[in-house]
Tab-separated table of C-alpha atoms and ligand atoms in Angstrom:
chain	number	residue	atom	x	y	z
A	1	MET	CA	155.255	38.807	141.199
A	2	LYS	CA	153.164	38.262	144.320
A	3	LYS	CA	149.542	37.406	143.541
A	4	PRO	CA	147.035	40.103	144.601
A	5	THR	CA	145.423	39.464	147.981
A	6	VAL	CA	143.292	41.139	150.619
A	7	THR	CA	144.188	40.963	154.294
A	8	LEU	CA	141.481	40.781	156.936
A	9	THR	CA	142.338	41.588	160.515
A	10	ASP	CA	140.304	40.351	163.462
A	11	ASN	CA	140.467	43.411	165.695
A	12	ARG	CA	139.687	41.315	168.789
A	13	SER	CA	142.805	39.180	168.547
A	14	GLY	CA	144.892	41.233	166.139
A	15	LYS	CA	145.290	38.121	163.931
A	16	SER	CA	145.436	38.690	160.151
A	17	TYR	CA	144.297	36.413	157.353
A	18	GLU	CA	145.232	36.727	153.687
A	19	TYR	CA	142.933	35.819	150.786
A	20	ALA	CA	143.609	35.715	147.049
A	21	ILE	CA	141.858	38.134	144.730
A	22	LEU	CA	140.464	36.328	141.676
A	23	GLU	CA	140.193	38.173	138.368
A	24	GLY	CA	137.527	37.422	135.787
A	25	THR	CA	137.741	38.566	132.165
A	26	ARG	CA	135.409	41.518	132.882
A	27	GLY	CA	133.583	42.958	135.878
A	28	PRO	CA	134.509	43.138	139.569
A	29	SER	CA	137.165	40.827	141.021
A	30	ALA	CA	136.236	38.382	143.799
A	31	VAL	CA	137.940	37.490	147.064
A	32	ASP	CA	138.450	33.746	147.374
A	33	ILE	CA	137.146	33.023	150.883
A	34	ARG	CA	136.642	29.272	150.482
A	35	THR	CA	138.926	28.546	153.458
A	36	PHE	CA	137.620	31.417	155.598
A	37	PHE	CA	135.662	29.239	158.034
A	38	ALA	CA	138.472	26.720	158.365
A	39	ASP	CA	140.975	29.563	158.950
A	40	THR	CA	138.964	31.756	161.306
A	41	GLY	CA	136.062	29.716	162.704
A	42	MET	CA	133.723	32.480	161.452
A	43	PHE	CA	131.193	32.664	158.642
A	44	THR	CA	130.615	35.554	156.253
A	45	TYR	CA	127.122	37.099	156.498
A	46	ASP	CA	125.426	38.182	153.258
A	47	PRO	CA	121.632	37.791	153.141
A	48	GLY	CA	120.343	37.967	149.557
A	49	TYR	CA	123.946	37.385	148.354
A	50	THR	CA	124.443	41.057	147.481
A	51	SER	CA	128.259	40.699	147.666
A	52	THR	CA	128.668	37.020	146.830
A	53	ALA	CA	129.878	35.405	143.593
A	54	SER	CA	128.452	31.883	143.927
A	55	CYS	CA	130.303	30.452	140.904
A	56	THR	CA	132.483	31.303	137.936
A	57	SER	CA	130.608	31.475	134.642
A	58	LYS	CA	131.315	32.006	130.943
A	59	ILE	CA	127.689	32.437	129.849
A	60	THR	CA	126.343	35.934	130.530
A	61	PHE	CA	127.967	39.208	131.504
A	62	ILE	CA	126.136	42.155	133.072
A	63	ASP	CA	127.626	45.555	133.869
A	64	GLY	CA	124.920	47.044	136.082
A	65	ALA	CA	126.487	50.506	136.200
A	66	LYS	CA	126.774	50.806	132.424
A	67	GLY	CA	123.497	48.981	131.652
A	68	GLU	CA	125.323	46.349	129.610
A	69	LEU	CA	124.210	42.757	128.956
A	70	ARG	CA	126.031	40.181	126.804
A	71	TYR	CA	125.412	36.505	126.103
A	72	ARG	CA	128.681	34.655	125.291
A	73	GLY	CA	130.281	38.063	124.721
A	74	ILE	CA	127.700	39.313	122.192
A	75	PRO	CA	125.746	42.466	123.141
A	76	ILE	CA	122.027	41.912	123.736
A	77	GLU	CA	121.248	44.739	121.269
A	78	THR	CA	122.896	42.730	118.443
A	79	LEU	CA	121.085	39.517	119.346
A	80	ALA	CA	117.693	41.194	119.754
A	81	THR	CA	117.847	43.044	116.453
A	82	GLN	CA	119.884	40.778	114.157
A	83	HIS	CA	119.286	37.212	115.360
A	84	SER	CA	116.352	34.963	116.157
A	85	TYR	CA	115.569	33.441	119.531
A	86	LEU	CA	116.608	29.978	118.299
A	87	GLU	CA	119.966	31.348	117.131
A	88	THR	CA	120.364	32.836	120.608
A	89	CYS	CA	119.535	29.463	122.194
A	90	TYR	CA	122.137	27.807	119.980
A	91	LEU	CA	124.679	30.466	120.980
A	92	LEU	CA	124.068	29.981	124.701
A	93	LEU	CA	124.270	26.195	124.475
A	94	ASN	CA	127.147	25.885	121.979
A	95	GLU	CA	129.220	29.030	122.681
A	96	HIS	CA	128.978	30.238	119.078
A	97	LEU	CA	126.248	31.432	116.729
A	98	PRO	CA	125.085	28.725	114.305
A	99	ASN	CA	125.889	28.708	110.586
A	100	SER	CA	122.890	28.138	108.328
A	101	ARG	CA	123.220	24.328	108.333
A	102	GLU	CA	123.609	24.170	112.123
A	103	LEU	CA	120.574	26.409	112.537
A	104	GLN	CA	118.496	24.338	110.137
A	105	ASN	CA	119.321	21.110	112.009
A	106	PHE	CA	118.679	22.664	115.412
A	107	ASP	CA	115.382	24.183	114.265
A	108	LEU	CA	114.241	20.857	112.803
A	109	GLU	CA	115.184	19.009	115.961
A	110	ILE	CA	113.197	21.430	118.130
A	111	ARG	CA	110.166	21.094	115.825
A	112	HIS	CA	110.422	17.295	116.029
A	113	ARG	CA	110.597	17.228	119.806
A	114	ALA	CA	107.671	19.587	120.505
A	115	TYR	CA	105.115	16.833	121.134
A	116	ILE	CA	104.475	15.613	124.657
A	117	HIS	CA	103.598	12.072	125.710
A	118	GLU	CA	99.847	11.355	125.563
A	119	SER	CA	99.859	10.234	129.205
A	120	LEU	CA	101.367	13.536	130.263
A	121	ARG	CA	98.552	15.301	128.403
A	122	LEU	CA	96.108	13.629	130.806
A	123	LEU	CA	97.807	15.361	133.736
A	124	PHE	CA	96.204	18.653	132.732
A	125	ASP	CA	92.752	17.231	133.525
A	126	ALA	CA	93.763	16.892	137.175
A	127	PHE	CA	93.986	20.670	137.573
A	128	PRO	CA	91.013	22.947	138.235
A	129	ASN	CA	89.988	24.943	135.187
A	130	ASN	CA	90.950	28.203	136.820
A	131	ALA	CA	94.449	26.983	137.818
A	132	HIS	CA	97.179	29.550	137.240
A	133	PRO	CA	99.222	28.321	134.218
A	134	MET	CA	102.441	28.730	136.256
A	135	ALA	CA	101.246	26.097	138.764
A	136	THR	CA	100.314	23.680	135.981
A	137	LEU	CA	103.527	24.390	134.061
A	138	SER	CA	105.794	23.723	137.030
A	139	ALA	CA	103.936	20.506	137.913
A	140	ALA	CA	103.950	19.277	134.306
A	141	VAL	CA	107.697	19.871	133.918
A	142	THR	CA	108.291	17.867	137.116
A	143	ALA	CA	106.010	15.135	135.724
A	144	LEU	CA	107.998	15.163	132.463
A	145	ALA	CA	110.994	13.868	134.467
A	146	SER	CA	109.177	10.558	134.863
A	147	PHE	CA	109.072	10.157	131.052
A	148	HIS	CA	112.812	10.727	130.554
A	149	LYS	CA	114.354	8.866	133.479
A	150	GLU	CA	117.556	8.333	131.500
A	151	HIS	CA	118.415	12.015	132.007
A	152	LEU	CA	119.187	11.255	135.672
A	153	THR	CA	122.535	9.841	134.650
A	154	LEU	CA	123.598	12.295	131.963
A	155	ASP	CA	127.312	12.241	131.451
A	156	ASP	CA	128.288	13.311	127.978
A	157	ALA	CA	127.741	16.151	125.546
A	158	ALA	CA	125.274	14.205	123.375
A	159	ASP	CA	123.096	13.462	126.417
A	160	TYR	CA	123.184	17.113	127.450
A	161	HIS	CA	122.166	18.117	123.941
A	162	THR	CA	119.154	15.777	123.885
A	163	MET	CA	118.028	16.932	127.334
A	164	ALA	CA	118.360	20.582	126.314
A	165	SER	CA	116.473	20.289	123.039
A	166	ARG	CA	113.690	18.207	124.617
A	167	LEU	CA	113.046	20.834	127.271
A	168	LEU	CA	113.315	23.767	124.870
A	169	ALA	CA	110.848	22.135	122.506
A	170	LYS	CA	108.319	20.810	125.023
A	171	ILE	CA	108.003	23.709	127.475
A	172	PRO	CA	106.118	25.971	124.989
A	173	THR	CA	103.700	23.096	124.291
A	174	ILE	CA	103.177	22.504	128.013
A	175	ALA	CA	102.694	26.249	128.607
A	176	ALA	CA	100.116	26.515	125.813
A	177	PHE	CA	98.313	23.401	127.106
A	178	ALA	CA	98.264	24.860	130.632
A	179	TYR	CA	96.705	28.037	129.251
A	180	ARG	CA	94.068	26.293	127.117
A	181	HIS	CA	93.199	24.028	130.018
A	182	SER	CA	92.738	27.117	132.233
A	183	LEU	CA	90.102	28.282	129.731
A	184	GLY	CA	88.561	24.824	129.324
A	185	ILE	CA	89.156	24.890	125.550
A	186	PRO	CA	90.536	21.978	123.467
A	187	LEU	CA	94.319	21.651	123.321
A	188	ILE	CA	96.096	22.395	120.027
A	189	GLN	CA	99.005	20.095	119.136
A	190	PRO	CA	102.294	21.558	117.878
A	191	ASP	CA	102.615	21.905	114.100
A	192	ILE	CA	105.926	20.748	112.611
A	193	ASP	CA	105.526	23.182	109.702
A	194	LEU	CA	105.740	26.196	111.983
A	195	SER	CA	108.728	28.026	113.433
A	196	PHE	CA	109.311	27.911	117.218
A	197	THR	CA	107.618	31.215	118.013
A	198	LYS	CA	104.801	30.992	115.460
A	199	ASN	CA	104.037	27.492	116.688
A	200	PHE	CA	103.655	28.753	120.249
A	201	LEU	CA	101.382	31.626	119.194
A	202	THR	CA	99.313	29.168	117.145
A	203	MET	CA	98.957	26.746	120.049
A	204	MET	CA	97.740	29.695	122.143
A	205	ARG	CA	95.343	31.230	119.634
A	206	ALA	CA	94.169	28.718	117.004
A	207	TYR	CA	90.615	27.463	116.924
A	208	PRO	CA	90.485	23.680	117.299
A	209	GLY	CA	90.858	21.782	114.050
A	210	GLY	CA	91.328	24.809	111.824
A	211	LYS	CA	93.771	27.468	110.797
A	212	MET	CA	91.617	30.368	111.990
A	213	HIS	CA	93.053	32.310	114.870
A	214	LEU	CA	91.698	34.405	117.620
A	215	GLY	CA	92.230	37.694	115.793
A	216	SER	CA	94.673	40.343	116.879
A	217	ASN	CA	93.624	43.830	115.926
A	218	GLY	CA	91.055	42.538	113.436
A	219	HIS	CA	93.494	40.080	111.800
A	220	GLU	CA	92.586	36.408	111.648
A	221	GLU	CA	96.047	35.076	110.887
A	222	ILE	CA	99.105	35.368	113.049
A	223	ARG	CA	101.162	38.140	111.490
A	224	GLU	CA	104.943	38.185	111.053
A	225	VAL	CA	105.138	41.401	113.079
A	226	GLU	CA	103.612	39.552	116.051
A	227	VAL	CA	106.037	36.644	115.666
A	228	ARG	CA	108.963	39.080	115.513
A	229	ALA	CA	107.812	40.924	118.651
A	230	LEU	CA	107.402	37.728	120.692
A	231	ASP	CA	110.659	36.257	119.365
A	232	THR	CA	112.484	39.403	120.550
A	233	ILE	CA	110.828	39.098	123.978
A	234	PHE	CA	112.072	35.485	124.216
A	235	THR	CA	115.612	36.583	123.292
A	236	LEU	CA	115.639	39.344	125.913
A	237	HIS	CA	114.666	36.821	128.600
A	238	ALA	CA	117.057	34.040	127.525
A	239	ASP	CA	119.566	34.370	130.373
A	240	HIS	CA	120.496	36.776	133.155
A	241	GLU	CA	123.441	35.213	135.021
A	242	GLN	CA	122.913	34.293	138.709
A	243	ASN	CA	119.397	35.677	139.277
A	244	ALA	CA	117.069	34.117	141.894
A	245	SER	CA	115.582	31.362	139.695
A	246	THR	CA	118.958	30.433	138.165
A	247	THR	CA	120.442	30.225	141.644
A	248	VAL	CA	117.609	27.829	142.531
A	249	VAL	CA	118.289	25.750	139.390
A	250	ARG	CA	122.000	25.490	140.265
A	251	GLY	CA	121.071	24.658	143.875
A	252	VAL	CA	118.857	21.756	142.796
A	253	ALA	CA	121.510	20.667	140.265
A	254	SER	CA	124.006	20.538	143.151
A	255	THR	CA	122.007	17.772	144.856
A	256	GLY	CA	122.143	15.516	141.784
A	257	ALA	CA	118.369	15.638	141.146
A	258	HIS	CA	116.886	15.138	137.661
A	259	PRO	CA	117.556	18.191	135.423
A	260	TYR	CA	113.846	18.681	134.687
A	261	VAL	CA	113.002	19.090	138.380
A	262	ALA	CA	115.787	21.664	138.646
A	263	ILE	CA	114.052	23.556	135.824
A	264	ALA	CA	110.647	23.074	137.501
A	265	ALA	CA	112.114	24.587	140.682
A	266	GLY	CA	113.388	27.512	138.581
A	267	ILE	CA	109.860	27.961	137.197
A	268	SER	CA	108.469	28.108	140.744
A	269	ALA	CA	111.093	30.644	141.818
A	270	LEU	CA	110.376	32.794	138.780
A	271	TRP	CA	106.680	33.035	139.617
A	272	GLY	CA	107.167	35.539	142.481
A	273	ARG	CA	106.324	39.227	141.976
A	274	ALA	CA	109.860	40.347	142.822
A	275	HIS	CA	111.158	38.238	139.904
A	276	GLY	CA	109.372	37.060	136.718
A	277	GLY	CA	105.892	37.455	138.210
A	278	ALA	CA	106.417	41.222	137.994
A	279	ASN	CA	105.300	41.265	134.331
A	280	GLU	CA	101.796	40.100	135.249
A	281	SER	CA	101.700	42.534	138.187
A	282	VAL	CA	102.706	45.515	136.005
A	283	ILE	CA	99.622	45.244	133.787
A	284	ALA	CA	97.395	44.488	136.796
A	285	GLN	CA	98.795	47.638	138.416
A	286	LEU	CA	98.330	49.801	135.307
A	287	GLU	CA	94.729	48.569	135.072
A	288	MET	CA	94.197	49.299	138.760
A	289	ILE	CA	95.566	52.844	138.391
A	290	GLY	CA	93.081	53.213	135.531
A	291	SER	CA	93.992	56.654	134.196
A	292	ALA	CA	97.056	58.894	133.884
A	293	ASP	CA	95.621	61.495	136.285
A	294	ARG	CA	95.690	58.938	139.137
A	295	VAL	CA	99.406	58.128	138.752
A	296	GLU	CA	100.602	60.674	141.318
A	297	THR	CA	98.565	59.038	144.110
A	298	PHE	CA	100.262	55.685	143.452
A	299	ILE	CA	103.720	57.231	143.181
A	300	ALA	CA	103.118	58.729	146.637
A	301	ARG	CA	102.142	55.279	147.935
A	302	ALA	CA	105.296	53.716	146.445
A	303	LYS	CA	107.401	56.303	148.301
A	304	ASP	CA	105.601	55.906	151.637
A	305	PRO	CA	107.777	53.783	153.984
A	306	ASP	CA	104.638	52.697	155.878
A	307	ASP	CA	102.949	51.366	152.734
A	308	ASP	CA	104.250	48.130	151.197
A	309	PHE	CA	102.986	49.162	147.725
A	310	ARG	CA	105.820	49.009	145.157
A	311	LEU	CA	105.868	50.216	141.579
A	312	MET	CA	105.947	46.948	139.636
A	313	GLY	CA	108.466	46.895	136.800
A	314	PHE	CA	110.779	49.333	138.610
A	315	GLY	CA	114.145	48.640	140.226
A	316	HIS	CA	116.716	45.928	139.805
A	317	ARG	CA	119.343	44.336	142.027
A	318	VAL	CA	122.055	44.695	139.394
A	319	TYR	CA	121.067	47.486	136.964
A	320	LYS	CA	121.645	50.828	138.634
A	321	ASN	CA	121.561	53.029	135.553
A	322	PHE	CA	119.121	51.427	133.135
A	323	ASP	CA	118.027	47.945	132.098
A	324	PRO	CA	119.225	47.483	128.475
A	325	ARG	CA	116.414	44.979	127.864
A	326	ALA	CA	113.861	47.623	128.866
A	327	LYS	CA	115.455	50.110	126.440
A	328	ILE	CA	115.145	47.642	123.548
A	329	LEU	CA	111.528	46.883	124.433
A	330	LYS	CA	110.589	50.539	124.733
A	331	ARG	CA	112.011	51.111	121.248
A	332	LEU	CA	110.137	48.056	119.952
A	333	GLN	CA	106.964	49.314	121.593
A	334	ASP	CA	107.277	52.675	119.844
A	335	GLU	CA	108.114	51.023	116.492
A	336	LEU	CA	105.194	48.602	116.643
A	337	LYS	CA	102.648	50.913	118.272
A	338	GLU	CA	100.526	51.302	115.128
A	339	GLU	CA	101.128	47.860	113.622
A	340	LEU	CA	100.290	45.988	116.811
A	341	GLY	CA	97.527	48.348	117.910
A	342	LEU	CA	99.023	48.816	121.380
A	343	ASN	CA	96.641	49.866	124.133
A	344	SER	CA	97.036	53.633	124.191
A	345	ARG	CA	95.372	54.074	127.617
A	346	LEU	CA	97.826	51.676	129.303
A	347	MET	CA	100.711	53.266	127.400
A	348	GLU	CA	99.645	56.704	128.585
A	349	ILE	CA	99.544	55.566	132.236
A	350	ALA	CA	102.904	53.806	131.843
A	351	GLY	CA	104.392	56.900	130.169
A	352	ARG	CA	103.204	59.118	133.027
A	353	ILE	CA	104.680	56.757	135.658
A	354	GLU	CA	107.985	56.738	133.823
A	355	GLU	CA	108.031	60.523	133.441
A	356	ILE	CA	107.376	61.187	137.146
A	357	ALA	CA	109.546	58.385	138.522
A	358	LEU	CA	112.576	59.251	136.396
A	359	SER	CA	112.682	62.778	137.804
A	360	ASP	CA	111.550	62.072	141.374
A	361	GLU	CA	114.254	62.244	144.059
A	362	TYR	CA	113.024	59.007	145.742
A	363	PHE	CA	113.500	56.939	142.581
A	364	VAL	CA	116.591	58.782	141.316
A	365	SER	CA	118.482	58.482	144.625
A	366	ARG	CA	117.728	54.740	144.837
A	367	ASN	CA	118.614	54.146	141.151
A	368	LEU	CA	115.142	52.803	140.390
A	369	TYR	CA	114.558	52.590	136.633
A	370	PRO	CA	111.973	50.709	134.542
A	371	ASN	CA	113.041	47.086	134.100
A	372	ILE	CA	112.190	44.568	131.356
A	373	ASP	CA	108.854	43.702	132.963
A	374	PHE	CA	107.618	47.280	132.719
A	375	TYR	CA	107.320	47.031	128.926
A	376	THR	CA	106.574	43.386	128.094
A	377	GLY	CA	102.949	43.457	129.261
A	378	ILE	CA	101.790	46.156	126.856
A	379	ILE	CA	103.270	44.298	123.854
A	380	LEU	CA	101.989	40.895	125.032
A	381	THR	CA	98.488	42.324	125.546
A	382	ALA	CA	98.489	43.442	121.909
A	383	LEU	CA	99.427	39.868	120.890
A	384	GLN	CA	96.168	38.687	122.540
A	385	ILE	CA	98.123	37.067	125.361
A	386	PRO	CA	96.309	37.233	128.696
A	387	LYS	CA	98.034	38.423	131.866
A	388	ASN	CA	98.337	34.990	133.473
A	389	MET	CA	100.516	33.852	130.524
A	390	PHE	CA	103.087	36.650	130.862
A	391	THR	CA	105.226	34.753	133.386
A	392	PRO	CA	104.963	31.448	131.430
A	393	ILE	CA	106.315	33.433	128.461
A	394	PHE	CA	109.242	34.534	130.629
A	395	VAL	CA	109.692	30.800	131.433
A	396	ILE	CA	109.804	29.858	127.734
A	397	GLY	CA	112.486	32.476	127.081
A	398	ARG	CA	114.523	31.661	130.228
A	399	THR	CA	114.477	27.854	129.840
A	400	VAL	CA	117.597	27.938	127.667
A	401	GLY	CA	119.445	30.017	130.258
A	402	TRP	CA	118.549	27.631	133.066
A	403	ILE	CA	119.625	24.599	131.010
A	404	THR	CA	122.900	26.240	129.980
A	405	GLN	CA	123.638	27.146	133.600
A	406	TRP	CA	122.732	23.598	134.700
A	407	ILE	CA	125.195	22.156	132.173
A	408	GLU	CA	127.920	24.621	133.176
A	409	PHE	CA	127.409	23.661	136.836
A	410	LYS	CA	127.693	19.953	135.998
A	411	LYS	CA	130.870	20.439	133.963
A	412	ASP	CA	132.575	22.629	136.594
A	413	PRO	CA	135.004	20.564	138.715
A	414	THR	CA	134.754	23.105	141.560
A	415	SER	CA	130.953	22.642	141.888
A	416	LYS	CA	129.767	21.528	145.315
A	417	ILE	CA	126.406	20.960	146.953
A	418	ALA	CA	124.837	24.335	147.834
A	419	ARG	CA	124.933	24.427	151.614
A	420	PRO	CA	125.215	27.898	153.178
A	421	ARG	CA	125.505	28.329	156.945
A	422	GLN	CA	123.695	30.708	159.312
A	423	LEU	CA	124.209	33.089	162.198
A	424	TYR	CA	122.127	31.383	164.859
A	425	THR	CA	120.115	33.860	166.982
A	426	GLY	CA	117.566	31.471	168.537
A	427	ALA	CA	117.120	29.981	172.008
B	501	CMC	N1	108.963	50.721	144.073
B	501	CMC	C1	109.222	51.512	145.145
B	501	CMC	N2	110.347	51.433	145.892
B	501	CMC	C2	111.253	50.500	145.542
B	501	CMC	C3	111.056	49.640	144.436
B	501	CMC	C4	109.867	49.788	143.700
B	501	CMC	N3	109.621	48.988	142.642
B	501	CMC	N4	112.118	48.805	144.300
B	501	CMC	C5	112.959	49.127	145.302
B	501	CMC	N5	112.440	50.138	146.043
B	501	CMC	C6	113.088	50.820	147.193
B	501	CMC	C7	113.017	49.956	148.445
B	501	CMC	O1	111.855	50.264	149.196
B	501	CMC	C8	114.287	50.341	149.144
B	501	CMC	O2	114.071	51.631	149.729
B	501	CMC	P1	114.786	51.990	151.153
B	501	CMC	O3	116.262	51.993	150.856
B	501	CMC	O4	114.255	53.313	151.494
B	501	CMC	O5	114.394	50.898	152.095
B	501	CMC	C9	115.295	50.559	147.994
B	501	CMC	O6	114.485	50.920	146.867
B	501	CMC	C10	116.117	49.305	147.667
B	501	CMC	O7	115.217	48.226	147.437
B	501	CMC	P2	115.560	46.700	147.741
B	501	CMC	O8	114.285	45.933	147.833
B	501	CMC	O9	116.506	46.622	148.910
B	501	CMC	O10	116.370	46.316	146.419
B	501	CMC	P3	116.688	44.855	145.889
B	501	CMC	O11	117.867	44.979	145.022
B	501	CMC	O12	116.768	43.891	147.035
B	501	CMC	O13	115.368	44.481	145.045
B	501	CMC	C11	113.802	44.286	143.276
B	501	CMC	C12	115.283	44.531	143.658
B	501	CMC	C13	113.734	44.082	141.761
B	501	CMC	C14	113.290	43.019	143.961
B	501	CMC	C15	112.949	45.511	143.682
B	501	CMC	O14	113.413	46.678	143.036
B	501	CMC	C16	111.455	45.320	143.411
B	501	CMC	O15	110.740	44.751	144.262
B	501	CMC	N6	110.943	45.798	142.223
B	501	CMC	C17	109.565	45.592	141.852
B	501	CMC	C18	109.382	44.192	141.296
B	501	CMC	C19	109.984	44.042	139.899
B	501	CMC	O16	109.770	44.874	139.016
B	501	CMC	N7	110.715	42.933	139.693
B	501	CMC	C20	111.280	42.585	138.393
B	501	CMC	C21	112.777	42.630	138.386
B	501	CMC	S1	113.443	42.581	136.682
B	501	CMC	C22	112.984	41.023	136.081
B	501	CMC	C23	113.757	39.915	136.710
B	501	CMC	O17	114.970	39.870	136.513
B	501	CMC	O18	113.138	39.096	137.371
């Protein structure tokens, strides 16, 4: 049987060109245009890559029309409600969920690797006290590359594993250090007795030298409900196929640079408001709106083509029905409202925005729905996490996705240096 193809005709010359249609296991097919330039002398033009599959991948599947997200074939709803973040990391890296012994070993390894080199700790002193933790985090992850130079020549599975677990373990420590430095308060070292997520919350909130914590809702200790909420947030952020920061990570990987600087570049890309930085902007925007009766004014601004104001936490390049991560978080928010003492004023403003936007023709016709970032801020605020740490928390969750994508890129024999062309319109 003849393989499926598409035929493109150049209407100037009448010449036709035939290209194979590639089928994945799920989702849209792709036209293989790798020889297009050689065949026709023309480029394809696709700013923002809205119609381009830049690679094949076995990691994450998204159906934007159905609002479906799966890691290694497992629905996000199952992972978020029945598995921990570390189990999800193991799944992404190893293509299967861990059994109890595998999980125990992985967990122990991550606990062991959470410390950072004393010399790297000194780097934090070079930053102004009011530095944004994302700037410090990105710089410190780049600096970490100088402590693990051997990762430049990774070439087998054991090396990949060590690189992955080092980054997974150390990034929360670096993020917490960046935060504490931004406040000018003493750094708290990781505690090997604590689980991944509890350890991070402790490094954020503990008083130096003691077990007392900056209380949440009148509680001095970190409560299991808080750990569960943050762990779920990490899981929901763990991977999202070829988003902007992952594309940057693969791009840096394609040049043969150290894997940590590829991750640092991903951190920088994530910082922007259109991507991971949206979570910080959502809360800033809710605070700016101030009360539910002012929502309509801001909705009008978001719809005004002459105003560049956008509703933060709304819209998505891929999800055109709903963002399944946002659905899970909204449910979690409702479940934990009392236990976490969520800010009812912010929730009321957010609820009003949602109510108006979901029925307004402007938002409905453009398929603009609340995304994951719309809901994270309210939960993170209740966990005593300040706004400037929201995007670093996205980084902690996404690190495993970036590493897994980096490894997949390296193992793929069809990988090439990322080098798009352009349609020159200059002098
Ligand atoms: N508020 C108001 N209008 C919007 C918004 C918004 N949040 N998002 C998109 N639009 C309008 C946009 O003005 C355009 O209208 P028109 O067709 O009249 O010109 C139309 O919707 C399409 O927008 P676009 O910018 O072409 O869509 P995109 O797919 O390139 O951008 C996006 C996707 C997420 C960057 C965008 O929706 C946005 O800026 N949202 C706010 C920031 C945000 O919440 N980002 C987090 C994304 S989810 C977390 C992550 O994965 O990083």
